[in-house]
XYZ file of C-alpha atoms in Angstrom:
376
model
C -28.243 3.734 9.834
C -25.946 0.902 10.923
C -26.743 -2.696 11.823
C -23.697 -4.182 13.520
C -23.156 -7.887 14.040
C -20.298 -8.351 16.519
C -18.261 -11.183 15.083
C -14.584 -10.627 15.670
C -11.401 -12.227 14.415
C -8.641 -10.832 16.615
C -4.914 -10.525 17.168
C -3.389 -11.251 20.548
C 0.012 -10.149 21.865
C 1.838 -13.041 23.519
C 3.766 -11.560 26.459
C 6.121 -14.535 26.646
C 7.178 -14.624 22.998
C 6.500 -10.894 22.429
C 4.831 -11.775 19.145
C 1.399 -11.296 17.633
C -0.829 -14.347 17.444
C -3.972 -14.829 15.389
C -6.861 -15.887 17.606
C -8.570 -18.658 15.630
C -11.912 -18.599 17.450
C -14.184 -19.341 14.479
C -16.064 -16.138 15.336
C -15.974 -14.577 11.882
C -15.437 -10.885 11.161
C -17.086 -7.595 12.036
C -19.796 -6.966 9.429
C -21.841 -3.786 9.003
C -24.858 -3.112 6.833
C -25.384 0.602 6.155
C -27.781 2.756 4.150
C -27.169 6.203 2.678
C -29.624 8.911 1.650
C -27.235 9.885 -1.167
C -26.943 8.682 -4.727
C -23.583 7.376 -5.900
C -23.113 10.289 -8.292
C -23.367 12.689 -5.350
C -20.081 11.369 -3.948
C -18.109 13.141 -6.652
C -15.607 11.614 -9.039
C -15.827 7.851 -8.488
C -12.707 7.170 -10.530
C -10.402 8.778 -7.927
C -9.562 8.037 -4.300
C -12.195 10.077 -2.537
C -12.282 11.294 1.102
C -16.017 10.531 1.190
C -15.108 6.863 0.825
C -13.788 6.958 4.409
C -17.416 6.706 5.539
C -17.868 3.528 3.482
C -15.410 1.417 5.475
C -15.758 0.403 9.108
C -12.759 1.919 10.880
C -11.098 0.014 13.725
C -10.530 2.994 16.048
C -12.486 3.321 19.278
C -11.957 -0.158 20.684
C -10.829 -0.174 24.319
C -7.794 -2.401 23.860
C -5.583 -3.883 21.188
C -6.967 -7.352 21.986
C -10.498 -6.166 21.108
C -9.576 -4.482 17.820
C -10.813 -6.454 14.785
C -8.277 -7.257 12.082
C -10.827 -7.455 9.287
C -14.080 -5.562 8.770
C -16.671 -5.487 5.992
C -19.184 -2.705 5.387
C -21.880 -2.907 2.713
C -23.545 0.444 2.032
C -26.682 0.762 -0.083
C -27.367 4.063 -1.834
C -30.612 5.795 -2.766
C -30.022 5.077 -6.456
C -29.864 1.312 -5.878
C -26.103 1.068 -6.119
C -23.936 -0.191 -3.311
C -20.368 -0.257 -2.078
C -18.355 -2.918 -0.284
C -15.624 -1.566 1.973
C -12.931 -3.737 3.525
C -10.420 -2.989 6.270
C -7.622 -5.521 6.620
C -4.475 -5.776 8.730
C -1.188 -5.849 6.808
C 0.319 -8.061 9.514
C -2.042 -10.786 8.328
C -2.377 -10.212 4.586
C -0.311 -8.388 1.986
C -1.894 -6.988 -1.161
C -1.614 -10.218 -3.129
C -3.112 -12.342 -0.342
C -5.901 -9.821 0.270
C -6.733 -9.746 -3.450
C -6.961 -13.549 -3.544
C -9.247 -13.510 -0.500
C -11.509 -10.897 -2.111
C -11.607 -12.946 -5.331
C -12.703 -16.009 -3.360
C -15.332 -14.008 -1.489
C -16.685 -12.556 -4.743
C -16.787 -16.014 -6.312
C -18.743 -17.384 -3.345
C -21.188 -14.455 -3.595
C -21.755 -15.355 -7.261
C -22.578 -18.912 -6.182
C -19.457 -20.361 -7.801
C -17.630 -21.479 -4.642
C -13.970 -20.934 -3.832
C -11.839 -19.815 -6.761
C -8.575 -20.787 -5.035
C -8.507 -24.173 -3.341
C -4.843 -24.247 -2.383
C -4.238 -22.287 0.812
C -1.058 -22.359 2.881
C -1.058 -20.392 6.138
C 2.139 -21.799 7.664
C 4.233 -18.713 8.501
C 7.179 -20.667 9.941
C 9.022 -20.393 6.613
C 9.573 -16.660 7.188
C 10.109 -16.524 10.943
C 13.193 -14.952 12.499
C 16.253 -17.097 13.145
C 17.516 -17.957 16.626
C 20.016 -16.511 17.193
C 19.518 -13.577 14.789
C 21.965 -13.274 11.886
C 21.871 -9.654 10.729
C 24.266 -9.372 7.775
C 23.152 -6.084 6.174
C 22.635 -2.522 7.418
C 18.954 -2.324 6.385
C 18.815 1.445 6.087
C 15.302 1.034 4.688
C 14.139 0.713 8.302
C 14.290 3.021 11.315
C 14.588 1.528 14.790
C 11.310 1.960 16.626
C 13.106 3.301 19.703
C 14.512 6.122 17.562
C 11.261 6.895 15.757
C 8.666 7.035 18.530
C 9.143 10.787 18.995
C 8.810 11.481 15.274
C 5.525 11.648 13.393
C 4.850 9.499 10.353
C 2.061 7.272 9.093
C 3.884 4.320 10.651
C 4.015 5.881 14.137
C 0.725 7.805 14.228
C -2.613 5.962 14.061
C -4.974 6.954 11.250
C -7.798 9.009 12.696
C -11.460 8.264 12.000
C -13.093 10.370 9.289
C -13.793 13.933 10.394
C -13.735 15.583 6.978
C -15.109 14.868 3.537
C -12.523 17.060 1.841
C -8.926 16.259 1.022
C -7.751 19.542 2.529
C -9.400 18.475 5.765
C -7.139 15.420 5.885
C -3.869 17.325 5.399
C -4.644 21.067 5.531
C -1.264 22.191 4.182
C -1.201 19.656 1.352
C -2.678 19.342 -2.085
C -3.758 15.995 -3.517
C -3.466 15.270 -7.221
C -3.682 12.383 -9.651
C -1.221 12.181 -12.545
C -2.051 9.748 -15.338
C 0.534 7.940 -17.432
C -0.748 6.205 -20.553
C 1.050 3.220 -22.147
C 2.902 5.467 -24.621
C 4.302 7.610 -21.818
C 5.473 4.531 -19.927
C 7.080 3.214 -23.110
C 8.962 6.509 -23.504
C 10.239 6.274 -19.931
C 11.544 2.754 -20.536
C 13.300 3.900 -23.711
C 14.770 6.855 -21.819
C 16.203 4.447 -19.234
C 18.701 3.183 -21.843
C 18.641 -0.233 -20.184
C 16.251 -3.142 -19.933
C 13.812 -2.401 -17.136
C 10.247 -3.091 -16.092
C 7.445 -0.538 -16.217
C 7.471 -0.499 -12.419
C 11.197 0.288 -12.248
C 10.869 3.098 -14.788
C 7.866 4.676 -13.052
C 9.411 4.447 -9.569
C 12.634 6.051 -10.827
C 10.711 8.829 -12.577
C 8.466 9.675 -9.601
C 11.451 9.532 -7.235
C 13.416 11.952 -9.391
C 10.525 14.385 -9.908
C 9.562 14.371 -6.229
C 13.174 14.901 -5.143
C 13.468 17.945 -7.417
C 10.241 19.289 -5.942
C 10.918 18.986 -2.215
C 14.696 19.096 -1.619
C 16.689 22.336 -1.706
C 19.987 21.065 -0.281
C 21.830 19.247 -3.076
C 23.983 17.364 -0.559
C 21.035 15.719 1.194
C 20.143 12.077 0.635
C 16.797 11.247 -0.959
C 15.270 7.780 -0.630
C 12.345 5.962 -2.175
C 10.935 2.878 -0.450
C 8.652 0.225 -1.859
C 7.445 -3.298 -1.123
C 8.929 -6.339 -2.857
C 7.087 -9.669 -2.999
C 9.438 -12.303 -1.554
C 7.502 -15.443 -2.525
C 9.786 -16.376 -5.421
C 12.923 -14.810 -3.921
C 13.246 -17.205 -1.002
C 15.249 -20.417 -1.155
C 13.270 -22.569 -1.395
C 10.419 -20.374 -2.694
C 7.438 -19.960 -0.394
C 4.895 -22.763 -0.850
C 2.222 -22.453 -3.510
C -0.864 -20.764 -2.111
C 1.019 -19.024 0.712
C -1.325 -16.557 2.375
C 0.204 -13.932 4.611
C 2.390 -10.847 4.615
C 5.116 -11.910 2.183
C 6.606 -8.530 1.331
C 9.695 -6.728 2.521
C 10.696 -3.092 2.166
C 13.375 -2.210 -0.378
C 14.921 1.221 -0.793
C 17.026 3.202 -3.225
C 19.025 6.204 -2.001
C 21.147 8.858 -3.705
C 22.342 12.422 -3.272
C 19.841 15.018 -4.413
C 22.436 16.469 -6.792
C 23.000 13.105 -8.471
C 19.297 12.489 -8.987
C 18.891 15.869 -10.642
C 22.082 16.064 -12.692
C 22.840 12.504 -13.739
C 20.899 10.860 -16.595
C 17.608 9.096 -15.979
C 19.396 5.772 -16.437
C 21.189 6.409 -13.115
C 17.859 6.610 -11.262
C 16.606 3.442 -12.937
C 19.790 1.541 -12.065
C 19.453 2.570 -8.412
C 15.902 1.205 -8.309
C 16.923 -1.996 -10.098
C 19.797 -2.536 -7.666
C 17.428 -2.081 -4.714
C 15.179 -4.830 -6.078
C 18.082 -7.123 -6.954
C 19.386 -6.855 -3.372
C 16.278 -8.666 -2.167
C 17.714 -12.184 -2.098
C 16.932 -15.000 0.315
C 19.803 -13.982 2.607
C 18.829 -10.307 2.502
C 15.218 -11.121 3.378
C 16.197 -13.367 6.281
C 18.632 -10.747 7.552
C 15.843 -8.160 7.346
C 13.426 -10.393 9.256
C 16.048 -10.866 11.980
C 16.693 -7.092 12.060
C 12.987 -6.404 12.545
C 12.788 -9.043 15.267
C 15.619 -7.371 17.190
C 14.877 -3.667 16.632
C 11.103 -3.659 15.966
C 11.642 -1.119 13.207
C 9.486 0.658 10.648
C 10.074 1.889 7.084
C 12.239 5.033 6.995
C 9.757 7.536 5.561
C 11.112 10.441 7.598
C 13.127 13.482 6.472
C 11.470 13.837 3.084
C 11.653 10.176 2.094
C 8.538 8.422 0.849
C 6.957 5.009 0.384
C 5.586 4.145 -3.045
C 2.755 1.626 -2.785
C 1.823 -0.192 -5.995
C -1.865 -1.116 -6.313
C -2.091 -0.971 -10.106
C -1.567 -4.708 -10.771
C -3.967 -5.875 -8.047
C -7.214 -7.123 -9.649
C -9.674 -5.018 -7.665
C -11.365 -3.723 -10.824
C -12.126 -7.331 -11.766
C -14.044 -8.145 -8.574
C -17.610 -9.163 -9.377
C -19.890 -9.934 -6.433
C -22.725 -10.853 -8.777
C -23.628 -7.367 -10.009
C -20.836 -6.651 -12.472
C -17.455 -5.006 -12.138
C -17.037 -1.943 -9.893
C -16.908 1.709 -10.904
C -13.983 2.087 -8.504
C -11.735 -0.494 -6.907
C -8.890 0.787 -4.779
C -7.835 2.502 -1.567
C -9.604 5.175 0.426
C -7.909 8.578 0.343
C -5.953 9.027 3.556
C -3.933 11.745 5.209
C -0.544 10.173 4.514
C 1.757 12.696 2.904
C 4.752 10.371 2.703
C 2.857 7.776 0.649
C 2.572 7.776 -3.137
C 0.096 5.344 -4.682
C 0.308 3.680 -8.091
C -3.270 2.892 -9.069
C -4.921 1.071 -11.918
C -6.282 3.182 -14.753
C -9.596 1.356 -14.262
C -11.925 -0.514 -16.573
C -11.635 1.990 -19.432
C -10.263 -0.107 -22.303
C -8.666 3.001 -23.792
C -6.505 3.398 -20.695
C -5.574 -0.245 -20.101
C -1.868 -0.601 -19.472
C -1.586 2.880 -18.003
C -1.092 3.893 -14.390
C -2.419 6.675 -12.177
C -0.093 8.270 -9.626
C -1.822 9.621 -6.511
C 0.337 11.987 -4.476
C 0.026 14.554 -1.683
C 2.479 17.441 -1.332
C 2.559 20.884 0.216
C 1.016 23.305 -2.270
C 4.194 25.061 -3.393
C 5.995 21.744 -3.760
C 3.085 20.298 -5.717
C 3.498 23.057 -8.300
C 7.159 22.177 -8.665
C 6.365 18.470 -8.879
C 3.759 19.162 -11.574
C 6.457 20.797 -13.690
C 8.930 17.932 -13.301
C 6.635 14.903 -13.487
C 5.902 15.330 -17.194
C 9.546 15.821 -18.166
C 9.581 12.595 -20.158
């Protein structure tokens, strides 16, 4: 049963400037109250991304035009056991992970009767707009020109379909989904194996990139790439203002020959990832923004490349809407084979500091990946 209150915050496409505009109409967001005849424990393992969760968020498909499509939806679902879920759908054009997390924290604080947690809010996007004229100074191979990618299928060119299956195999029939857990000791071993000072993120990205490359590439002369988002707030000159709320991330990528990733020491993979992050300077970011303005590109996740999305440091497991912390706080399982998710190990104190890797691969390649991923 659904009770829908039509309150929409929308995006509009300005034909003159050819840019998206946020329609500030004070109309609120699309909110749904739902009830389920199931108990929470009937959904399966609540500690993992679950295809059943797709029914717990209000999808934005089915609207007649882009101008009518909401950019933010909330669905509260009550279960037979008395538990409930809160599902959000947001638009990455408006909020990146950090901004969305801050918004959810404020919303949770208001629900607890404690008011806004963050009082400093800066929504001026002019600090990251494209330059006129554009000044593209780098190749930006992390992106593919939209004109060249429209005939190719990826999660960036194909809209996510509404839920039609409650099984993972129904989302990607030829793929297998698995979660691989890395505890703090395993991450420490990876950092020691790197033979250079590196962050946990850099070590994990390098390790997953190497293992996945070994699993899916047969031609040693091919190029394998890993892409990931980098927060640009502190990398700009001057830094973005305190309290900036928006999409302040840019795609970075590391690329190498398949043979090099397999034969050279792990330190090589780590250095490639570190160099990709270090490239993200103020000038590189501004060049990338100009490139995207000119070519309207998308991340290059084609030809076996993949995008690693890090959710593990986002405080979703700390959200308390007045009823305690959640059993699960994270993304809904989707049919996106070229995405790898880094997820929090949850509220289990024994696993704090660890990370869960959620990945989808074709079944034979998953077996190969499973062999390589624990080569630590």
